[in-house]
Each structure stands twice: as structure tokens, then as C-alpha cells.
mmCIF file of C-alpha atoms in Angstrom:
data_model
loop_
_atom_site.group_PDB
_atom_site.id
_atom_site.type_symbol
_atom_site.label_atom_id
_atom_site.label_comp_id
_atom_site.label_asym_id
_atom_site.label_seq_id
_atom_site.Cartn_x
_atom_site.Cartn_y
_atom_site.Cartn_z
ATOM 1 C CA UNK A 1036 28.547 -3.497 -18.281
ATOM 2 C CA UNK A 1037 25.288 -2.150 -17.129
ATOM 3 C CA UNK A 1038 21.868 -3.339 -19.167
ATOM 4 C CA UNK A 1039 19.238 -0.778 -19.337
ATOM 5 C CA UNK A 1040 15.926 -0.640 -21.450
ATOM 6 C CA UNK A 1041 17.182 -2.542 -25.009
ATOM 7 C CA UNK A 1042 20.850 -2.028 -24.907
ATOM 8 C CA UNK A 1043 23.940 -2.517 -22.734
ATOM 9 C CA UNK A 1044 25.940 -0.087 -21.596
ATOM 10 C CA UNK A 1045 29.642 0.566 -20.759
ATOM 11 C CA UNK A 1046 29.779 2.673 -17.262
ATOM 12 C CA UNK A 1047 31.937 3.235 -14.515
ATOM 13 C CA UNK A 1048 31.428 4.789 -11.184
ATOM 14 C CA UNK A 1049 32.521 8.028 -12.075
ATOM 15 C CA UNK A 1050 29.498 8.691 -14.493
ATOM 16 C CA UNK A 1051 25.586 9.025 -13.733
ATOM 17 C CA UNK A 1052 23.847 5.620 -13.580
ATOM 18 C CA UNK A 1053 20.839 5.807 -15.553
ATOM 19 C CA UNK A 1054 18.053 4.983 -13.384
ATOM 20 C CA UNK A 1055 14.365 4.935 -12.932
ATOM 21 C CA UNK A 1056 13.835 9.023 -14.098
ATOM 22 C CA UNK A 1057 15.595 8.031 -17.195
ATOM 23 C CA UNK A 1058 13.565 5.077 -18.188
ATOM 24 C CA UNK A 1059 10.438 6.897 -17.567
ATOM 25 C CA UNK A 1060 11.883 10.210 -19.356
ATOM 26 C CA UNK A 1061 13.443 8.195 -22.614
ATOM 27 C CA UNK A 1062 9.841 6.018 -22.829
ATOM 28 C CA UNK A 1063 7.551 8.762 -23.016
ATOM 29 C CA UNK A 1064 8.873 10.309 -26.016
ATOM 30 C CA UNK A 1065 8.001 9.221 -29.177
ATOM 31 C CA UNK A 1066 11.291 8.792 -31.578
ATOM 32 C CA UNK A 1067 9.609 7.939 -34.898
ATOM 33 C CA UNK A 1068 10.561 9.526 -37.779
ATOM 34 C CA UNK A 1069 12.449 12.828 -35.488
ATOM 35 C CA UNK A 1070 16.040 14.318 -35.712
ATOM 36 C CA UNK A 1071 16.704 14.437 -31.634
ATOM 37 C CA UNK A 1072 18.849 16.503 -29.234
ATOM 38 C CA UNK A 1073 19.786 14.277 -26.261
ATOM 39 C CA UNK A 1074 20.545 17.650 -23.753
ATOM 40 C CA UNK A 1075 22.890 16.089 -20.627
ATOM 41 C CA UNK A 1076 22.949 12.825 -22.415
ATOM 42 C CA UNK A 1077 25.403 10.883 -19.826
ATOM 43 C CA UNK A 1078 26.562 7.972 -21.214
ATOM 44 C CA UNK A 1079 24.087 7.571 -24.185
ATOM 45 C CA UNK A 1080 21.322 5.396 -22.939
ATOM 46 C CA UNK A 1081 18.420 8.136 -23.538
ATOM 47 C CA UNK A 1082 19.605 8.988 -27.293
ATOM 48 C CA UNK A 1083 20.776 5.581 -28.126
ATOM 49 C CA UNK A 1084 17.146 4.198 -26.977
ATOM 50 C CA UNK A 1085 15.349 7.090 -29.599
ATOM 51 C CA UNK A 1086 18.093 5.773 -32.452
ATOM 52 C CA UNK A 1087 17.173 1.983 -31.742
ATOM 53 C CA UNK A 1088 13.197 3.121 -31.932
ATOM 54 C CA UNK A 1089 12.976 5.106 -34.894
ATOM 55 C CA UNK A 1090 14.736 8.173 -34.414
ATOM 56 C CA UNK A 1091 15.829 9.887 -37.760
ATOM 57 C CA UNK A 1092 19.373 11.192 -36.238
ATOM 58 C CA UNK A 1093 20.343 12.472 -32.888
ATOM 59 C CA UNK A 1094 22.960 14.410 -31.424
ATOM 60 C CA UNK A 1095 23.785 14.186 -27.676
ATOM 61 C CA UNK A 1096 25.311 16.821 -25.574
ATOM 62 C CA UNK A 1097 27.108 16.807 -21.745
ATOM 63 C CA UNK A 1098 29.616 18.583 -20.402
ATOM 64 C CA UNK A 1099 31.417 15.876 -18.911
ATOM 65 C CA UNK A 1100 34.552 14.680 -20.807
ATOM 66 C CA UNK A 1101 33.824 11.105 -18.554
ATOM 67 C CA UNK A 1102 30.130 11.172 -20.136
ATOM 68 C CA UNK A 1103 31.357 12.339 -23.416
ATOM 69 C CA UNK A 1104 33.724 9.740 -23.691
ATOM 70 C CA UNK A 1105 31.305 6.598 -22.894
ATOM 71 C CA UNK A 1106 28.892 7.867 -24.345
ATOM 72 C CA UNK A 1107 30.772 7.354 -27.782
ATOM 73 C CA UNK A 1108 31.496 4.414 -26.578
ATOM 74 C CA UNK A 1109 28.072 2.633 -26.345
ATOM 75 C CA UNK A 1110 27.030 4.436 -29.346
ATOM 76 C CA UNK A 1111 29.706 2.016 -31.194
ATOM 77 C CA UNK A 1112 28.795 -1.186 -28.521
ATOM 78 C CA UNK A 1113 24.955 -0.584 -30.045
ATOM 79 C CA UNK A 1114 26.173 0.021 -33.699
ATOM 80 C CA UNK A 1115 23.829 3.093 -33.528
ATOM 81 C CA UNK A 1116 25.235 6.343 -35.336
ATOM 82 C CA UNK A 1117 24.603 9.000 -32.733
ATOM 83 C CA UNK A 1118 26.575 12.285 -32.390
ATOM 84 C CA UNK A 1119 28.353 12.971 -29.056
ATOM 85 C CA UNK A 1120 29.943 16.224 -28.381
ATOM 86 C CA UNK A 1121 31.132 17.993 -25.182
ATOM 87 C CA UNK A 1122 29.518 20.910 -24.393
ATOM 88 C CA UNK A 1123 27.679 23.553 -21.920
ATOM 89 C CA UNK A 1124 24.204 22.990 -22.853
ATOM 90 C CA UNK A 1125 23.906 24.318 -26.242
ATOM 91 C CA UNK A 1126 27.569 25.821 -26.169
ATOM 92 C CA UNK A 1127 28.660 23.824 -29.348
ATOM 93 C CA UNK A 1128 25.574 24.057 -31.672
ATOM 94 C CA UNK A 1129 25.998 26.204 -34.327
ATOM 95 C CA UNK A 1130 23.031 26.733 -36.716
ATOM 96 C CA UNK A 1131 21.331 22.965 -35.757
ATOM 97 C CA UNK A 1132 17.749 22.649 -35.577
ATOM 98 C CA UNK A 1133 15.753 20.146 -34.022
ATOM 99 C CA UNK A 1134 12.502 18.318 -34.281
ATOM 100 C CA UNK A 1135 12.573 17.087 -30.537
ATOM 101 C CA UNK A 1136 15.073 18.498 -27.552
ATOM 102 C CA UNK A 1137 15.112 16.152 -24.866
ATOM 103 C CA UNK A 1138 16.629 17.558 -21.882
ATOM 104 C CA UNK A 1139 17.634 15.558 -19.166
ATOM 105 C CA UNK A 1140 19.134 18.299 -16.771
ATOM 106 C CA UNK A 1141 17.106 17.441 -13.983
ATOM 107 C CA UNK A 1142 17.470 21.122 -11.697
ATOM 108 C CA UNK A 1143 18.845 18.954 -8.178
ATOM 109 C CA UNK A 1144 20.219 20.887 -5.898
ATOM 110 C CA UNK A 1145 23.297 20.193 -4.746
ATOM 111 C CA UNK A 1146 22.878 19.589 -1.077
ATOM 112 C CA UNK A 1147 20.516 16.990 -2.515
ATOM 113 C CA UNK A 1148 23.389 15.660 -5.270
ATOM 114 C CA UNK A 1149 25.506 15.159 -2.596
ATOM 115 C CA UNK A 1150 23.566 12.734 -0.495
ATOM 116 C CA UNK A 1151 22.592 10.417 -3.084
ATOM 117 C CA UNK A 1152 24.867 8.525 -4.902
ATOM 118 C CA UNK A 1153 23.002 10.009 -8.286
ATOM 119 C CA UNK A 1154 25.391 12.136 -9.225
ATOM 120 C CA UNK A 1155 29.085 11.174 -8.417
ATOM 121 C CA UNK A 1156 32.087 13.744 -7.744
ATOM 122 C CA UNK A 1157 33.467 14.579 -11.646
ATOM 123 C CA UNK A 1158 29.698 15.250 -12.456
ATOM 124 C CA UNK A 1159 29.345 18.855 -12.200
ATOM 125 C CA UNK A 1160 26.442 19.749 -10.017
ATOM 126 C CA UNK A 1161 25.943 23.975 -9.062
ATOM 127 C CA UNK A 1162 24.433 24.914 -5.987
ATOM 128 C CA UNK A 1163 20.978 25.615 -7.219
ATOM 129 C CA UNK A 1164 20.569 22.929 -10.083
ATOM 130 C CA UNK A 1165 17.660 25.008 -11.354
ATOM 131 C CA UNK A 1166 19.820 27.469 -12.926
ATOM 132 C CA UNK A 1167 21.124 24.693 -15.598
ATOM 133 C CA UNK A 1168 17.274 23.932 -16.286
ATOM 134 C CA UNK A 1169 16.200 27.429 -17.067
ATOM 135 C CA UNK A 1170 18.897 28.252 -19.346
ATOM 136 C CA UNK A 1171 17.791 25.319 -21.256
ATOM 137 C CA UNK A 1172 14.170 26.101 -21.194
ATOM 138 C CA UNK A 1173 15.214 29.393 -22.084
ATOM 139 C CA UNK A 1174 17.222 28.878 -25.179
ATOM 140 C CA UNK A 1175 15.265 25.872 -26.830
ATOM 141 C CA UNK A 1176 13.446 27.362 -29.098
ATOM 142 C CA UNK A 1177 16.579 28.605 -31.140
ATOM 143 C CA UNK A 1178 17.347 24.834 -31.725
ATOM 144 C CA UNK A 1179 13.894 23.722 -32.703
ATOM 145 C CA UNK A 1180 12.054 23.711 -35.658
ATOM 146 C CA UNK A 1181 8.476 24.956 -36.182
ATOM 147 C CA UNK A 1182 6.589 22.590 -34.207
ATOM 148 C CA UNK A 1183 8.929 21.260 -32.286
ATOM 149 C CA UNK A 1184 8.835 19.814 -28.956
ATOM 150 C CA UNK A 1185 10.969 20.554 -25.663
ATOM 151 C CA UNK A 1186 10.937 17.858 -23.095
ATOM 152 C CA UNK A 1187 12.163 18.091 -19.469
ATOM 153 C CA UNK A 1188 12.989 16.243 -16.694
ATOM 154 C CA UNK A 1189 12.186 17.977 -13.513
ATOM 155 C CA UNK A 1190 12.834 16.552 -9.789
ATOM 156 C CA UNK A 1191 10.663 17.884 -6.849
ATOM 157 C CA UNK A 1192 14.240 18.421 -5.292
ATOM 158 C CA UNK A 1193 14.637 21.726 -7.328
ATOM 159 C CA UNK A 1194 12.940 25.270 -7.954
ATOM 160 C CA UNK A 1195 9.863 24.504 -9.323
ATOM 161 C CA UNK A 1196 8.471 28.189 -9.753
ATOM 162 C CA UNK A 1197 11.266 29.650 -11.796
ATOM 163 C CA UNK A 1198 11.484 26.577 -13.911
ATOM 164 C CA UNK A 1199 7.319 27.284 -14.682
ATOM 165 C CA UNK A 1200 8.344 30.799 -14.890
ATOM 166 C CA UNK A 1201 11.006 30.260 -17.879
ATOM 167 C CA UNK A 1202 8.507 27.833 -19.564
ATOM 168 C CA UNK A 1203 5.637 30.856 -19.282
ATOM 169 C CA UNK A 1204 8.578 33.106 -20.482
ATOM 170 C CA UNK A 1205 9.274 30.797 -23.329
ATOM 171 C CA UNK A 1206 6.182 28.940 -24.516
ATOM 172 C CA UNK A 1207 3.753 30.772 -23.010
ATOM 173 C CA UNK A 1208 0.727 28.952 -22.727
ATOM 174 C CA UNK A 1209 1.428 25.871 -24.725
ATOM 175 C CA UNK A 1210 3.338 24.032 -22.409
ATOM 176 C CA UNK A 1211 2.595 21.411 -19.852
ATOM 177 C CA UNK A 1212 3.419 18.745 -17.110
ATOM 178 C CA UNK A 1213 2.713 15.317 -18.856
ATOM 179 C CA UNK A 1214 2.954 13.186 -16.052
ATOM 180 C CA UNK A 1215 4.372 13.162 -12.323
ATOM 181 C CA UNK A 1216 5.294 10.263 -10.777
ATOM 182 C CA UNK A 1217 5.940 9.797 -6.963
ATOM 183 C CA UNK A 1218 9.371 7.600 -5.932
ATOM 184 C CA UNK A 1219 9.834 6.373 -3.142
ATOM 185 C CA UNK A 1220 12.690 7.664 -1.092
ATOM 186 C CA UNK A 1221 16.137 5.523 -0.999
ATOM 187 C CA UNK A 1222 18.092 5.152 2.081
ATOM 188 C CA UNK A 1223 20.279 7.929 1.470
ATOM 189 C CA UNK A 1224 17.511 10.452 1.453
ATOM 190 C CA UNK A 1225 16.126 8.948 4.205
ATOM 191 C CA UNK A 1226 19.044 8.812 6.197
ATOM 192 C CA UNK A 1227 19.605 12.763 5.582
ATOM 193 C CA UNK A 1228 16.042 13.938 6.170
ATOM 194 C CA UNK A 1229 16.478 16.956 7.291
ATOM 195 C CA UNK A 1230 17.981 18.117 4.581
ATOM 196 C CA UNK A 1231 15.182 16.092 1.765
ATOM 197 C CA UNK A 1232 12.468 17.458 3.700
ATOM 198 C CA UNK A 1233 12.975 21.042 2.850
ATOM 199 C CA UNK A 1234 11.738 20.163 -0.458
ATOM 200 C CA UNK A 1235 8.765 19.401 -1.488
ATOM 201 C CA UNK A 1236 7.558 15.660 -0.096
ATOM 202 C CA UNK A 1237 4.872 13.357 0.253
ATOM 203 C CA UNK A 1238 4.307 11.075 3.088
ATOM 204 C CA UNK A 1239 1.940 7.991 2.912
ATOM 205 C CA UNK A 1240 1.805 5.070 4.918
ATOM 206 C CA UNK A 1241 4.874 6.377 6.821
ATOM 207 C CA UNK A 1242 6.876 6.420 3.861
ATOM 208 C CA UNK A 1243 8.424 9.050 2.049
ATOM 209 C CA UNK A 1244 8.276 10.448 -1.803
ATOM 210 C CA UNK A 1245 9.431 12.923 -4.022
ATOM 211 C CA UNK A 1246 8.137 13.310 -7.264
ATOM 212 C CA UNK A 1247 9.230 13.359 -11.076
ATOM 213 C CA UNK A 1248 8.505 15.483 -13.242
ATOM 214 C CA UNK A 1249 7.898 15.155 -16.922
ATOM 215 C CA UNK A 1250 7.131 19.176 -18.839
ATOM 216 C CA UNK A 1251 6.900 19.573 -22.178
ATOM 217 C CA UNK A 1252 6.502 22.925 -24.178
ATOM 218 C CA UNK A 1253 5.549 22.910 -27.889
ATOM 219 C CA UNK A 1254 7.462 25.226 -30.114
#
């Protein structure tokens, strides 16, 4: 049982562990009062925090059965009443609009995924992460209702200039970065350098950092 933010979750090692990016993501989006998609919800914590501050309904979405099925899970464990369904990003919505998408496909790359322990084997990862993130830029707007918002997680350890391209593409100019936030590297990145240093880094006082992300394009 893993606790995280204001709820306790059931995990296993075969799932994503939510982790720093996910607190920050899931805290700087205002629930109240919103009907929420939870995009690459894992195991529930982002969409089960929004439902225990105020959302007005939220469905979550992965494409891992493992997620999928824990995610149900710790809906029931936090007696929230959160939809969970299995799908390929928006594969499985029919006609659903929302006031908020919260997208938590992050756009690693999978040389990166591989080094970490952030995203174990049965969590599918494709070669250039990115490619999951635009297609969910690109689509939001279907899914969103007139002045809705599209938040996403982005990790230095992706393609930043075509995700900004499919935001220009989508929102034109009312979109922006809300916050970054530089993160210290763990010893896995460290320990494979020369593969975390083809991305973009910062070095201070001989340490190491990549940076999070937060984007958010209004509808």
C-alpha cells in the first residue's frame, strides 16, 4: 500500500509509481466544481485526488490492463466514484465532453524509460514518447467543452519542439507553460549519462537536472 497526497493506494511493481511529476501535475489544477478526464491515469492517484477536492465527475483513461485494473481498485479503497476504462488515449470516448483534460502522458523517450525505474516492463513506452503527447494535444479539443482547459505534463527528456508545434497547431496562441520545475537527477540517470545528457540538462553546483514541464492550452 503506497500513501500519496490524501489517499492510499494499492500498487505493485508492475505499474508506474506516482512520484514527484505527479504531485506537482495533480496540485496545480484546480478540481472545483469540473467534470475531469484523467488521460494515462495509472493507478488513479491524479483523478482520485480531483474527486476528493471537488471535482464534479471524472473519467480516467490508460492503456494498461495492470493500470486499469488498480486503478478501479483504489477508486473503491477511497470510496470515490471515478470511471476507469482501458483505452488508447481517447480510443474509447464516444461523444464525452470535458471541462478539464488532464493528461499525464509525459513524451519520455524510451532509451530514457528504460534506465529509470519510472516506467516498468508491462508499461508500454514507444521509442519517441513524444508521439503519444502530440496525438493528445492534437485531439483535445474534440473532448472539451467551450472553455475548456488541456493540461500536460511534459519531461525535458522528450521532443519539446513538436510538442509546441501541436499546441500552436491546436490552440494557437492561447496556450502556455505554467511552470517548470528543475529535479534533480536520481542515480539511475546519473549512472547512464551519456545517454541523459543528450537531452536537454542543467548543471549547477556539479549536479545535474532535468526539468518538468507543466503546458496548458485553453479551448
Amino acid at each position: 500500500m503506497l500513501k500519496f497526497l490524501d489517499m492510499e493506494l494499492a500498487i505493485d511493481d508492475e505499474c508506474f509509481q506516482p512520484n514527484t511529476v505527479t504531485k506537482l501535475f495533480a496540485q496545480n489544477i484546480d478540481p472545483v466544481g469540473k467534470t475531469i478526464l484523467d488521460l494515462g491515469c495509472g493507478v488513479g492517484a491524479v483523478g482520485i485526488h480531483f474527486m476528493k477536492n471537488g471535482a464534479d465527475g471524472c473519467i480516467g483513461l490508460d492503456i494498461y490492463d495492470g493500470h486499469v485494473k488498480y486503478a478501479k481498485n483504489n477508486t473503491e479503497l477511497n470510496d470515490v466514484k471515478m470511471q476507469v476504462l482501458q483505452s488508447d488515449i481517447y480510443s474509447n470516448l464516444t461523444d464525452q465532453k470535458f471541462d478539464i483534460i488532464a493528461s499525464d502522458i509525459s513524451g519520455c523517450a524510451k532509451e530514457i524509460a528504460d534506465i529509470t525505474t519510472w516506467f516498468p516492463k508491462n508499461v508500454p513506452t514507444p521509442e519517441n514518447g513524444w508521439e503519444l503527447t502530440v496525438a493528445a494535444i492534437k485531439d483535445s479539443k474534440k473532448y472539451l467543452n467551450t472553455g475548456g482547459e488541456f493540461y500536460s505534463a511534459v519531461l525535458s527528456f522528450s521532443d519539446r519542439d513538436k510538442i509546441d508545434e501541436a499546441f500552436n497547431e491546436t490552440y494557437g496562441d492561447d496556450w502556455e507553460i505554467l511552470f517548470e520545475k528543475q529535479i534533480v537527477f536520481s542515480k539511475e540517470l546519473y549512472d547512464n549519462k551519456e545517454i541523459a545528457c543528450k537531452y536537454p540538462v542543467v548543471e549547477k553546483r556539479n549536479r545535474l537536472f532535468w526539468t518538468f514541464y507543466m503546458y496548458k492550452g485553453n479551448a
